[in-house]
Amino acid sequence: MSRGVAIALAVAAALLALLLLLPLGGLVWRALSDGDVAAELGSGATWDALRLSVVTATISLVIAVLLGTPLAWLLARSRARAARLAASLLDLPLVLPPTVAGIALLSAFGRSGYLGETLGGIGLSLSFTTAAVVLAQLFVSAPFYVRSAYAGFSGADPRFEGVAYTLGLSRWRTFRSVTLPLVWPSLAGGAVLCWARALGELGATLLFAGSLPGKTQTMPLAILAAFESESGIAGAVSLSVVLLGFAALLLLALHRVTATAGAYR
Amino acid sequence: MTLRARFEARVGDFDLAVALEADDELVVLYGRSGSGKSLTLRAIAGLLRPRGGRIEIGGRTVFDAEAGVDLPPQERRSGYVVQEPTLFPHLDLRRNVLIGLERDIDAPGRYEELLRLLSIEGLDGRRPHQLSGGQQQRAALARALVRHADVLLLDEPFSALDEALRADLRAELLRLRREMRLSIVFVTHDLREAHLLGDRIAVLDEGRVLQFGPRDEVFRRPASRLVAELTGFSNIFEGERRGDGVVVSGLPLRAALPPDTAQAEAVDVAIRAERVVLRRLDPEGSLPENCFVARVVDELAFGNTHTLHLAPEGAGPPIAVEVASRPYEILGVAGRERWVVELPADDLHVMSRAAGAGE
């Protein structure tokens, strides 16, 4: 590589890094100068929102993994045209704005939605409950997991499975002790993305679950509420920094776990 | 243990129809890539379901379309080894070889024995990426053998290795076959490997078995022009029957004829380059039987052999001759241009056109 190209690449990389880091730096600086992070951390409402965020995002992740892993495997191993079509449709929720996801959820499960009315008939109402938060998160975040798992299964040579069968391993045993370890990095990476997307989910939750403190108000919604309240940006900044710090810690921890688990190559 | 397989399968728009058997011997499936060799192995292993036919391994019917028998690969007792991927990358050698045998109390003893036989003892704890290519293939062989497979299905297992290692592993495979009562089906597109390993050879092309027989028969008496081409005959001529021999490019040749050839029937005549004899030209004498005069037009030196291309001066075909380096020097081939070429009657192989087209 020539010196000129190297410098151009370094400049481009530095520009983008700055673009990503400057706002985060601004956030921290603002929080330190006129926010009150300590007070927010001491407030029960902050902890409620944080706890709700973590619990719902984790439930969403667990459901996405339990249901998404078999789906991704089937899509990757099936030769049917329908499977290939379904695999390409997986991207659809990724390109939809979360508000559209919220409207879609409302029209299905809302009080006047086509499933919501039936559910209402038997005394079940989803919208504006914690379950609705999970549903909204699942809708927008599960495709991230399934997508990554699908890529992993598609990339894992099916001949490994064939060899395992001839060695007497059952289909389940093969999946558990051969296929799963092979695709583990993809699954773990997809899970991190899925969980992160669920944690940051705002639009669909707001429309479908509302912003009820302690019930449906997750951290992003609490930040929005703070921003719109009297305290304005000052309150929002402190909450944002709490979420930022927490997310950074968890991501680091997850990376450690996946790095050690996937380190057989 | 015997293997008997006769089945038809269809994958996409590729049709496969094979019939072969192995009786405690090594059968080579030989053909170009895309000829259906690997699919044949997959069908025997139970990884590909044929549309019809019957497969028997060690006296057990593992597939029978009519009777509705289709044993899963787990119950076929076949050892399946492919070129790559071979070992599971996340397991060490020991766990790779013993996977699925946790409850088999004899397995550890056999395991030690096989590791010794295949000279990979002491490598138990290594992950595949810490093993050389040759060690990985040895471990894959051990894994296929440790569970008393009735038939070993080897799909170009040595192709990814360099020549010296391949030679070692071939020799070891031959030794293993002598020591264990095993039927082995070995897929290769390497002619030398096919010749070295095969007791019997099945020549495949476009999903069909063109010829299946003992090695020497296939290599000396190919059933058709295509088999002759695939098995490395560099001299294949069009000719026709005349009297008790054939005529090729105006040259009458004495040769054994296939049964049922009619006078003047078009035939293919083949002779291997290494079977052609070069004689010094005697300007006084007349030409003996099956001989013609030709001129060297091209020469390729391969080190241990030389391949000469000669053009006929009168009647006779253009011909390739392979001469080993020592006779090449003794005859003084380098200095002479004109030679008498002899096509010995015993080495000429005449194929009826109808036989080739019929298959």
Coordinates of C-alpha atoms in Angstrom, one line a residue:
Chain A
M1 CA 0.0 0.0 0.0
S2 CA 1.4 3.4 -0.9
R3 CA 1.8 6.1 1.7
G4 CA -0.9 8.3 0.2
V5 CA -3.5 5.5 0.3
A6 CA -2.6 4.7 3.8
I7 CA -3.0 8.3 4.9
A8 CA -6.4 8.6 3.1
L9 CA -7.6 5.5 4.8
A10 CA -6.5 6.7 8.2
V11 CA -8.2 10.0 7.7
A12 CA -11.5 8.4 6.6
A13 CA -11.4 6.0 9.6
A14 CA -10.6 8.9 12.0
L15 CA -13.4 11.0 10.6
L16 CA -16.0 8.3 11.2
A17 CA -14.7 7.4 14.6
L18 CA -14.9 11.1 15.6
L19 CA -18.4 11.3 14.2
L20 CA -19.4 8.3 16.4
L21 CA -17.4 9.3 19.5
L22 CA -18.0 13.1 19.6
P23 CA -21.7 12.9 20.4
L24 CA -21.1 10.3 23.1
G25 CA -18.3 12.5 24.5
G26 CA -20.7 15.4 24.4
L27 CA -23.3 13.4 26.3
V28 CA -20.9 12.5 29.1
W29 CA -19.5 16.1 29.3
R30 CA -23.0 17.5 29.5
A31 CA -24.1 15.0 32.1
L32 CA -21.0 15.9 34.2
S33 CA -21.5 19.7 33.8
D34 CA -25.2 20.2 34.4
G35 CA -26.8 16.8 34.8
D36 CA -27.1 14.9 38.0
V37 CA -26.2 11.3 37.3
A38 CA -25.8 10.5 41.0
A39 CA -29.4 11.7 41.7
E40 CA -30.7 9.7 38.8
L41 CA -28.9 6.6 40.0
G42 CA -30.4 7.2 43.4
S43 CA -33.9 7.5 42.1
G44 CA -36.3 4.5 42.2
A45 CA -37.8 5.5 38.9
T46 CA -34.5 5.2 37.1
W47 CA -34.0 1.8 38.5
D48 CA -37.5 0.7 37.6
A49 CA -37.0 1.8 34.0
L50 CA -33.6 0.1 33.8
R51 CA -34.8 -3.1 35.4
L52 CA -37.8 -3.2 33.0
S53 CA -35.5 -2.6 30.0
V54 CA -33.1 -5.4 31.0
V55 CA -35.9 -7.8 31.9
T56 CA -37.9 -7.3 28.8
A57 CA -34.9 -7.3 26.5
T58 CA -33.6 -10.5 28.0
I59 CA -37.0 -12.2 27.7
S60 CA -37.2 -11.1 24.1
L61 CA -33.7 -12.5 23.5
V62 CA -34.6 -15.9 25.2
I63 CA -37.7 -16.2 23.0
A64 CA -35.8 -15.2 19.9
V65 CA -33.1 -17.8 20.6
L66 CA -35.5 -20.6 21.5
L67 CA -37.8 -20.1 18.5
G68 CA -35.3 -18.5 16.1
T69 CA -32.6 -21.2 16.2
P70 CA -34.8 -24.0 14.8
L71 CA -36.2 -21.5 12.3
A72 CA -32.7 -20.5 11.1
W73 CA -31.6 -24.1 10.9
L74 CA -34.6 -25.2 8.8
L75 CA -34.2 -22.2 6.5
A76 CA -30.5 -22.9 6.0
R77 CA -30.9 -26.6 5.4
S78 CA -34.1 -26.6 3.3
R79 CA -33.8 -26.6 -0.5
A80 CA -37.4 -25.5 -1.0
R81 CA -38.1 -22.3 -2.8
A82 CA -40.4 -21.2 -0.1
A83 CA -37.6 -21.4 2.4
R84 CA -35.4 -19.2 0.3
L85 CA -38.2 -16.7 -0.1
A86 CA -38.8 -16.7 3.7
A87 CA -35.1 -16.2 4.3
S88 CA -35.1 -13.0 2.2
L89 CA -38.3 -11.8 3.9
L90 CA -36.4 -12.0 7.2
D91 CA -34.9 -8.7 6.4
L92 CA -38.2 -6.9 6.1
P93 CA -38.6 -6.1 9.8
L94 CA -35.0 -4.7 9.7
V95 CA -35.8 -2.1 7.0
L96 CA -39.2 -1.1 8.5
P97 CA -39.2 2.0 10.7
P98 CA -40.1 1.0 14.3
T99 CA -43.2 3.2 14.0
V100 CA -44.5 1.0 11.2
A101 CA -43.8 -2.1 13.4
G102 CA -45.8 -0.4 16.2
I103 CA -48.8 0.3 13.9
A104 CA -48.6 -3.3 12.6
L105 CA -48.6 -4.7 16.1
L106 CA -51.5 -2.5 17.0
S107 CA -53.6 -3.5 14.0
A108 CA -53.0 -7.2 14.9
F109 CA -53.0 -7.2 18.7
G110 CA -54.5 -3.8 19.6
R111 CA -58.0 -3.5 21.2
S112 CA -59.6 -3.2 17.7
G113 CA -57.0 -5.3 15.9
Y114 CA -58.1 -8.5 14.2
L115 CA -56.5 -10.7 16.8
G116 CA -56.9 -8.2 19.7
E117 CA -60.7 -8.4 19.5
T118 CA -60.7 -12.2 19.8
L119 CA -58.2 -12.0 22.6
G120 CA -60.3 -9.3 24.3
G121 CA -63.3 -11.6 24.0
I122 CA -61.6 -14.0 26.4
G123 CA -60.5 -11.3 28.7
L124 CA -56.9 -10.9 27.4
S125 CA -55.6 -7.5 26.5
L126 CA -52.1 -7.2 25.2
S127 CA -51.6 -3.6 24.3
F128 CA -50.2 -1.3 27.0
T129 CA -48.9 -4.2 29.1
T130 CA -45.4 -5.4 29.8
A131 CA -46.1 -8.3 27.5
A132 CA -46.7 -5.7 24.7
V133 CA -43.2 -4.3 25.4
V134 CA -41.7 -7.8 24.9
L135 CA -43.8 -8.4 21.7
A136 CA -42.6 -5.0 20.3
Q137 CA -39.0 -5.8 21.1
L138 CA -39.3 -9.3 19.7
F139 CA -40.8 -8.0 16.5
V140 CA -37.9 -5.6 15.8
S141 CA -35.0 -7.5 17.3
A142 CA -35.6 -11.2 16.5
P143 CA -34.7 -10.8 12.8
F144 CA -31.2 -9.7 13.9
Y145 CA -30.7 -13.0 15.7
V146 CA -32.3 -15.2 13.0
R147 CA -30.4 -13.5 10.3
S148 CA -27.1 -14.1 12.0
A149 CA -28.0 -17.7 12.9
Y150 CA -29.1 -18.3 9.4
A151 CA -25.8 -17.1 8.0
G152 CA -24.0 -19.3 10.5
F153 CA -25.9 -22.4 9.6
S154 CA -25.7 -21.7 5.9
G155 CA -21.9 -21.4 6.2
A156 CA -21.4 -24.6 8.3
D157 CA -20.5 -27.3 5.9
P158 CA -23.4 -29.8 5.8
R159 CA -20.9 -32.6 5.2
F160 CA -19.9 -32.3 8.9
E161 CA -23.4 -33.4 9.7
G162 CA -23.3 -36.2 7.1
V163 CA -20.1 -37.5 8.6
A164 CA -21.6 -37.3 12.1
Y165 CA -24.6 -39.4 11.0
T166 CA -22.4 -42.1 9.5
L167 CA -20.6 -42.2 12.9
G168 CA -23.9 -43.1 14.5
L169 CA -24.8 -39.8 16.0
S170 CA -28.5 -39.1 16.1
R171 CA -29.9 -35.9 14.5
W172 CA -30.3 -34.2 17.8
R173 CA -26.9 -35.3 19.1
T174 CA -25.3 -34.1 15.8
F175 CA -27.0 -30.8 16.2
R176 CA -25.9 -30.4 19.8
S177 CA -22.3 -31.6 19.6
V178 CA -21.3 -30.8 16.0
T179 CA -23.5 -28.2 14.4
L180 CA -24.0 -25.9 17.4
P181 CA -20.4 -25.6 18.3
L182 CA -19.5 -24.8 14.7
V183 CA -22.0 -22.0 14.4
W184 CA -21.6 -20.8 18.0
P185 CA -19.9 -17.5 17.0
S186 CA -22.7 -16.6 14.7
L187 CA -25.3 -17.4 17.3
A188 CA -23.5 -15.4 20.0
G189 CA -23.0 -12.5 17.7
G190 CA -26.6 -12.5 16.6
A191 CA -27.7 -12.8 20.3
V192 CA -25.7 -9.7 21.2
L193 CA -27.2 -7.7 18.3
C194 CA -30.7 -8.9 19.1
W195 CA -30.4 -8.0 22.8
A196 CA -28.9 -4.6 22.0
R197 CA -31.7 -3.8 19.5
A198 CA -34.3 -4.8 22.1
L199 CA -32.7 -2.7 24.7
G200 CA -32.7 0.3 22.5
E201 CA -36.2 -0.2 21.1
L202 CA -38.4 2.9 21.3
G203 CA -40.9 3.6 18.4
A204 CA -42.8 0.3 18.3
T205 CA -43.0 0.2 22.1
L206 CA -44.3 3.7 22.4
L207 CA -47.1 3.0 19.9
F208 CA -48.0 -0.4 21.0
A209 CA -47.2 -0.5 24.7
G210 CA -47.3 3.2 25.7
S211 CA -45.1 4.8 28.3
L212 CA -46.5 3.8 31.7
P213 CA -43.8 4.1 34.4
G214 CA -43.0 0.8 36.1
K215 CA -45.1 -1.1 33.5
T216 CA -44.1 -0.3 30.0
Q217 CA -41.7 2.6 30.4
T218 CA -38.3 1.2 29.5
M219 CA -35.1 3.3 29.6
P220 CA -35.5 4.8 26.0
L221 CA -39.0 5.7 26.8
A222 CA -38.0 7.2 30.2
I223 CA -35.3 9.3 28.4
L224 CA -37.9 10.5 25.9
A225 CA -40.3 11.3 28.8
A226 CA -37.6 13.2 30.7
F227 CA -36.7 15.1 27.5
E228 CA -40.3 16.2 27.1
S229 CA -40.8 17.1 30.7
E230 CA -39.8 20.3 32.5
S231 CA -36.3 19.2 33.3
G232 CA -35.8 18.9 29.5
I233 CA -32.4 17.9 28.1
A234 CA -30.7 18.0 31.5
G235 CA -32.8 15.1 32.9
A236 CA -32.6 13.2 29.6
V237 CA -28.8 13.5 29.6
S238 CA -28.3 11.9 33.0
L239 CA -30.6 9.0 32.1
S240 CA -28.8 8.6 28.8
V241 CA -25.5 8.3 30.5
V242 CA -26.8 5.7 32.9
L243 CA -28.0 3.6 29.9
L244 CA -24.8 4.2 28.0
G245 CA -22.6 3.1 30.8
F246 CA -24.8 0.1 31.5
A247 CA -24.9 -1.0 27.9
A248 CA -21.2 -0.6 27.5
L249 CA -20.5 -2.8 30.5
L250 CA -22.8 -5.5 29.3
L251 CA -21.5 -5.5 25.8
L252 CA -17.9 -5.9 27.1
A253 CA -19.0 -8.8 29.3
L254 CA -20.8 -10.5 26.4
H255 CA -17.8 -10.1 24.1
R256 CA -15.6 -11.8 26.7
V257 CA -18.0 -14.7 27.0
T258 CA -18.4 -15.2 23.2
A259 CA -14.7 -14.8 22.6
T260 CA -13.7 -17.5 25.0
A261 CA -16.5 -19.8 23.9
G262 CA -15.7 -19.4 20.2
A263 CA -12.0 -19.7 20.4
Y264 CA -11.4 -23.2 19.0
R265 CA -10.0 -22.1 15.7
Chain B
M1 CA -17.8 -58.0 4.4
T2 CA -19.5 -57.6 1.1
L3 CA -21.1 -54.6 -0.5
R4 CA -23.7 -54.9 -3.2
A5 CA -25.3 -51.8 -4.7
R6 CA -27.5 -51.3 -7.7
F7 CA -29.6 -48.1 -7.6
E8 CA -30.8 -45.1 -9.5
A9 CA -30.8 -41.6 -8.0
R10 CA -31.6 -38.1 -9.2
V11 CA -30.1 -34.9 -7.8
G12 CA -31.3 -31.7 -9.5
D13 CA -31.2 -32.7 -13.2
F14 CA -28.3 -35.1 -12.7
D15 CA -29.2 -38.8 -13.2
L16 CA -27.2 -41.5 -11.5
A17 CA -27.5 -45.2 -12.2
V18 CA -24.8 -47.5 -10.8
A19 CA -24.3 -51.1 -10.1
L20 CA -21.2 -52.3 -8.3
E21 CA -20.0 -54.7 -5.6
A22 CA -17.0 -55.2 -3.3
D23 CA -16.1 -58.4 -1.7
D24 CA -13.4 -57.8 1.0
E25 CA -11.5 -55.9 -1.6
L26 CA -10.8 -52.3 -2.6
V27 CA -13.0 -51.0 -5.4
V28 CA -12.0 -47.8 -7.0
L29 CA -14.6 -45.5 -8.4
Y30 CA -12.7 -43.7 -11.1
G31 CA -14.0 -40.8 -13.3
R32 CA -13.8 -37.1 -14.0
S33 CA -15.2 -34.6 -11.5
G34 CA -19.0 -34.4 -11.8
S35 CA -19.2 -38.1 -13.0
G36 CA -21.3 -39.1 -9.9
K37 CA -18.6 -40.8 -7.8
S38 CA -19.3 -38.8 -4.7
L39 CA -23.0 -39.1 -5.0
T40 CA -22.6 -42.9 -5.3
L41 CA -20.8 -42.9 -1.9
R42 CA -23.4 -40.7 -0.4
A43 CA -26.1 -43.0 -1.5
I44 CA -24.3 -46.0 0.0
A45 CA -23.7 -44.1 3.3
G46 CA -27.4 -43.2 3.4
L47 CA -26.9 -39.5 3.0
L48 CA -28.7 -39.5 -0.4
R49 CA -31.9 -41.4 -1.0
P50 CA -32.0 -43.3 -4.3
R51 CA -35.3 -43.4 -6.3
G52 CA -35.0 -47.1 -6.8
G53 CA -32.8 -50.2 -6.4
R54 CA -31.1 -52.1 -3.6
I55 CA -28.1 -51.7 -1.4
E56 CA -26.7 -54.5 0.8
I57 CA -23.8 -54.0 3.3
G58 CA -22.3 -57.0 5.0
G59 CA -25.3 -59.2 4.1
R60 CA -27.9 -56.7 5.5
T61 CA -30.2 -54.9 3.2
V62 CA -29.8 -51.2 4.1
F63 CA -31.9 -49.9 1.2
D64 CA -34.6 -51.6 -0.9
A65 CA -36.9 -49.3 -2.8
E66 CA -39.5 -52.1 -3.5
A67 CA -39.5 -53.5 0.0
G68 CA -39.6 -50.0 1.5
V69 CA -36.3 -50.5 3.4
D70 CA -34.2 -47.3 4.0
L71 CA -31.9 -47.5 7.0
P72 CA -30.6 -44.2 8.3
P73 CA -26.9 -43.5 7.9
Q74 CA -26.5 -44.2 11.7
E75 CA -27.4 -47.8 11.2
R76 CA -25.5 -48.6 8.0
R77 CA -22.1 -49.4 9.6
S78 CA -20.2 -47.6 7.0
G79 CA -17.1 -45.5 7.6
Y80 CA -17.2 -42.4 5.5
V81 CA -14.2 -40.2 5.0
V82 CA -14.1 -37.2 2.7
Q83 CA -11.2 -35.1 1.5
E84 CA -12.3 -32.1 3.6
P85 CA -13.7 -31.2 6.0
T86 CA -12.5 -34.2 8.0
L87 CA -12.3 -33.7 11.7
F88 CA -14.8 -31.7 13.8
P89 CA -12.7 -28.5 14.4
H90 CA -14.0 -28.0 18.0
L91 CA -13.0 -31.4 19.3
D92 CA -9.5 -32.8 20.0
L93 CA -8.3 -35.9 18.2
R94 CA -9.4 -38.3 20.9
R95 CA -12.9 -37.0 21.1
N96 CA -13.1 -36.8 17.3
V97 CA -12.2 -40.5 17.0
L98 CA -14.3 -41.7 19.8
I99 CA -17.4 -39.5 19.2
G100 CA -20.5 -41.6 19.6
L101 CA -18.7 -44.5 21.2
E102 CA -18.9 -43.4 24.8
R103 CA -20.7 -46.6 25.9
D104 CA -18.6 -49.0 23.9
I105 CA -16.3 -50.7 26.4
D106 CA -14.0 -52.1 23.7
A107 CA -13.5 -48.8 22.0
P108 CA -10.5 -47.6 24.1
G109 CA -8.4 -50.7 23.2
R110 CA -9.2 -50.4 19.5
Y111 CA -8.5 -46.7 19.7
E112 CA -5.0 -47.2 21.0
E113 CA -4.3 -49.9 18.5
L114 CA -5.5 -47.8 15.5
L115 CA -3.6 -44.8 16.6
R116 CA -0.5 -47.0 16.7
L117 CA -1.3 -48.6 13.3
L118 CA -1.7 -45.2 11.7
S119 CA 1.3 -43.7 13.5
I120 CA -0.6 -40.9 15.2
E121 CA -0.2 -42.0 18.8
G122 CA 0.5 -39.3 21.4
L123 CA -1.5 -36.7 19.5
D124 CA -4.7 -37.3 21.5
G125 CA -5.2 -33.9 23.0
R126 CA -4.5 -31.9 19.8
R127 CA -7.2 -30.0 18.0
P128 CA -7.5 -30.4 14.2
H129 CA -5.8 -27.1 13.5
Q130 CA -2.8 -28.3 15.5
L131 CA -2.5 -31.4 13.3
S132 CA -0.9 -31.6 9.8
G133 CA -3.1 -32.5 6.8
G134 CA -1.7 -36.0 6.9
Q135 CA -2.4 -36.5 10.6
Q136 CA -5.9 -35.2 10.1
Q137 CA -6.6 -37.8 7.4
R138 CA -5.1 -40.5 9.5
A139 CA -7.3 -39.6 12.4
A140 CA -10.3 -39.5 10.1
L141 CA -9.4 -43.0 9.0
A142 CA -9.0 -44.2 12.6
R143 CA -12.4 -42.7 13.4
A144 CA -14.0 -44.5 10.5
L145 CA -12.3 -47.8 11.5
V146 CA -12.7 -47.7 15.3
R147 CA -16.4 -48.6 15.1
H148 CA -16.0 -51.8 13.1
A149 CA -17.4 -50.4 9.9
D150 CA -18.4 -53.1 7.4
V151 CA -17.5 -50.9 4.5
L152 CA -15.2 -48.0 4.2
L153 CA -16.3 -45.2 1.9
L154 CA -13.4 -42.9 1.0
D155 CA -14.1 -39.9 -1.1
E156 CA -10.7 -38.6 -2.5
P157 CA -9.4 -38.8 1.1
F158 CA -5.8 -37.9 0.1
S159 CA -6.3 -35.3 -2.6
A160 CA -5.6 -32.3 -0.5
L161 CA -2.2 -33.7 0.6
D162 CA 1.2 -33.4 -1.1
E163 CA 2.5 -36.2 -3.2
A164 CA 4.9 -37.7 -0.7
L165 CA 2.3 -37.9 2.0
R166 CA -0.2 -39.3 -0.4
A167 CA 2.2 -42.1 -1.3
D168 CA 2.6 -42.9 2.5
L169 CA -1.1 -43.0 3.1
R170 CA -1.8 -45.1 0.1
A171 CA 0.7 -47.7 1.3
E172 CA -0.8 -47.6 4.7
L173 CA -4.3 -48.0 3.3
L174 CA -3.1 -51.1 1.4
R175 CA -1.6 -52.5 4.6
L176 CA -4.8 -51.8 6.6
R177 CA -6.8 -53.6 3.9
R178 CA -4.6 -56.6 4.2
E179 CA -4.9 -56.7 8.0
M180 CA -8.6 -56.1 8.3
R181 CA -11.4 -57.9 6.5
L182 CA -12.9 -54.8 4.8
S183 CA -14.6 -53.8 1.7
I184 CA -13.4 -50.3 0.6
V185 CA -14.9 -48.1 -2.0
F186 CA -12.3 -45.5 -2.9
V187 CA -13.2 -42.5 -5.1
T188 CA -10.5 -40.8 -7.1
H189 CA -9.9 -39.0 -10.4
D190 CA -6.2 -39.8 -10.2
L191 CA -5.3 -42.5 -12.7
R192 CA -2.1 -43.7 -10.9
E193 CA -3.9 -43.8 -7.6
A194 CA -6.7 -45.9 -9.2
H195 CA -4.2 -48.3 -10.7
L196 CA -2.2 -48.6 -7.5
L197 CA -5.1 -49.2 -5.1
G198 CA -7.9 -50.9 -7.0
D199 CA -8.5 -54.6 -7.0
R200 CA -11.5 -53.8 -9.2
I201 CA -12.2 -50.5 -10.9
A202 CA -15.6 -49.0 -11.9
V203 CA -15.2 -46.3 -14.5
L204 CA -17.9 -43.7 -14.1
D205 CA -19.0 -41.0 -16.6
E206 CA -22.1 -38.8 -16.5
G207 CA -23.7 -40.9 -13.8
R208 CA -23.2 -44.2 -15.6
V209 CA -20.8 -47.1 -14.9
L210 CA -19.0 -47.5 -18.2
Q211 CA -17.0 -50.5 -17.1
F212 CA -16.6 -52.4 -13.9
G213 CA -14.0 -55.1 -13.7
P214 CA -10.6 -56.3 -12.3
R215 CA -8.0 -53.5 -12.6
D216 CA -5.9 -55.1 -15.3
E217 CA -8.9 -55.9 -17.5
V218 CA -10.1 -52.3 -17.3
F219 CA -6.7 -50.9 -18.0
R220 CA -5.8 -53.3 -20.7
R221 CA -9.2 -54.0 -22.3
P222 CA -11.3 -50.9 -22.0
A223 CA -14.9 -51.6 -23.1
S224 CA -15.2 -48.5 -25.2
R225 CA -13.3 -45.6 -26.8
L226 CA -14.5 -43.4 -23.9
V227 CA -13.1 -45.8 -21.2
A228 CA -9.9 -46.0 -23.2
E229 CA -9.7 -42.2 -23.2
L230 CA -10.5 -42.0 -19.5
T231 CA -8.0 -44.6 -18.5
G232 CA -5.1 -42.9 -20.3
F233 CA -4.7 -44.5 -23.7
S234 CA -2.9 -41.9 -25.7
N235 CA -3.2 -43.7 -29.0
I236 CA -6.8 -44.4 -30.1
F237 CA -7.4 -44.8 -33.8
E238 CA -10.4 -45.3 -36.1
G239 CA -10.1 -48.4 -38.2
E240 CA -12.0 -51.2 -39.8
R241 CA -11.9 -54.9 -39.7
R242 CA -10.2 -56.6 -42.6
G243 CA -9.6 -60.4 -42.7
D244 CA -8.4 -61.5 -39.2
G245 CA -7.0 -58.1 -38.3
V246 CA -7.7 -54.4 -38.7
V247 CA -6.6 -51.6 -41.0
V248 CA -5.7 -48.3 -39.5
S249 CA -4.7 -45.3 -41.8
G250 CA -4.1 -47.8 -44.7
L251 CA -1.8 -50.0 -42.5
P252 CA -2.9 -53.6 -42.0
L253 CA -2.4 -54.8 -38.5
R254 CA -2.7 -58.2 -36.9
A255 CA -4.8 -57.9 -33.7
A256 CA -7.2 -59.9 -31.6
L257 CA -10.7 -59.0 -32.6
P258 CA -13.7 -58.7 -30.3
P259 CA -16.4 -61.3 -30.9
D260 CA -19.2 -60.6 -33.5
T261 CA -17.3 -58.1 -35.6
A262 CA -18.3 -58.2 -39.2
Q263 CA -15.9 -57.7 -42.2
A264 CA -15.3 -54.0 -42.9
E265 CA -17.0 -53.0 -39.6
A266 CA -15.8 -49.7 -38.2
V267 CA -13.8 -50.3 -35.0
D268 CA -11.6 -48.3 -32.5
V269 CA -8.1 -49.5 -32.1
A270 CA -6.1 -48.5 -29.0
I271 CA -2.6 -48.9 -27.7
R272 CA -0.9 -47.4 -24.7
A273 CA 2.1 -45.1 -25.4
E274 CA 4.4 -47.3 -23.2
R275 CA 3.5 -50.5 -25.2
V276 CA 4.6 -49.1 -28.6
V277 CA 8.1 -50.4 -29.6
L278 CA 10.7 -48.3 -31.4
R279 CA 13.2 -50.2 -33.6
R280 CA 16.2 -48.9 -35.4
L281 CA 15.6 -48.5 -39.2
D282 CA 17.4 -51.1 -41.3
P283 CA 17.5 -49.6 -44.8
E284 CA 18.2 -53.0 -46.4
G285 CA 15.5 -55.2 -44.7
S286 CA 11.8 -55.2 -45.3
L287 CA 9.3 -54.1 -42.6
P288 CA 8.1 -56.9 -40.3
E289 CA 4.5 -57.4 -39.4
N290 CA 2.6 -54.5 -37.5
C291 CA 5.5 -52.1 -38.3
F292 CA 5.7 -48.8 -40.1
V293 CA 8.3 -46.0 -40.6
A294 CA 7.7 -42.7 -38.8
R295 CA 9.5 -39.5 -38.1
V296 CA 9.8 -37.8 -34.7
V297 CA 8.0 -34.5 -34.7
D298 CA 7.9 -33.6 -31.1
E299 CA 9.4 -34.8 -27.8
L300 CA 8.6 -34.2 -24.2
A301 CA 11.0 -35.1 -21.4
F302 CA 9.4 -35.9 -18.1
G303 CA 12.6 -36.9 -16.3
N304 CA 12.0 -40.7 -15.9
T305 CA 10.3 -41.0 -19.2
H306 CA 10.2 -39.4 -22.6
T307 CA 7.2 -39.0 -24.7
L308 CA 7.8 -38.9 -28.5
H309 CA 5.2 -37.9 -31.1
L310 CA 5.9 -39.5 -34.5
A311 CA 4.3 -38.8 -37.9
P312 CA 4.1 -41.7 -40.4
E313 CA 6.0 -41.5 -43.6
G314 CA 3.6 -43.7 -45.5
A315 CA 0.7 -45.8 -44.2
G316 CA 0.1 -45.8 -40.5
P317 CA -1.3 -43.5 -37.8
P318 CA 0.4 -40.6 -36.1
I319 CA 1.5 -42.1 -32.8
A320 CA 2.7 -41.2 -29.3
V321 CA 5.5 -43.4 -27.8
E322 CA 6.6 -43.4 -24.2
V323 CA 10.2 -44.5 -23.6
A324 CA 11.8 -44.9 -20.2
S325 CA 14.9 -42.9 -19.8
R326 CA 17.4 -45.8 -19.8
P327 CA 16.2 -47.4 -23.1
Y328 CA 16.0 -43.9 -24.4
E329 CA 19.7 -43.5 -23.8
I330 CA 20.7 -47.0 -24.9
L331 CA 18.8 -46.7 -28.2
G332 CA 20.2 -43.3 -28.7
V333 CA 16.8 -41.9 -29.5
A334 CA 17.9 -38.3 -29.2
G335 CA 20.1 -38.4 -32.3
R336 CA 17.8 -40.1 -34.7
E337 CA 14.7 -38.8 -36.4
R338 CA 13.4 -41.8 -38.5
W339 CA 12.3 -44.9 -36.7
V340 CA 10.4 -48.2 -37.3
V341 CA 7.4 -48.2 -35.0
E342 CA 6.0 -51.5 -34.0
L343 CA 2.5 -52.0 -32.6
P344 CA 2.7 -55.5 -31.0
A345 CA -0.4 -57.5 -31.8
D346 CA -0.8 -58.5 -28.1
D347 CA -0.9 -54.9 -27.0
L348 CA -3.4 -53.7 -29.6
H349 CA -6.9 -53.5 -28.3
V350 CA -9.7 -53.5 -30.8
M351 CA -13.1 -52.2 -29.6
S352 CA -16.3 -52.6 -31.6
R353 CA -18.1 -49.3 -32.0
A354 CA -21.4 -50.8 -31.2
A355 CA -20.2 -51.9 -27.8
G356 CA -19.1 -48.4 -26.9
A357 CA -22.3 -46.7 -28.2
G358 CA -24.6 -49.2 -26.5
E359 CA -23.7 -48.3 -22.9

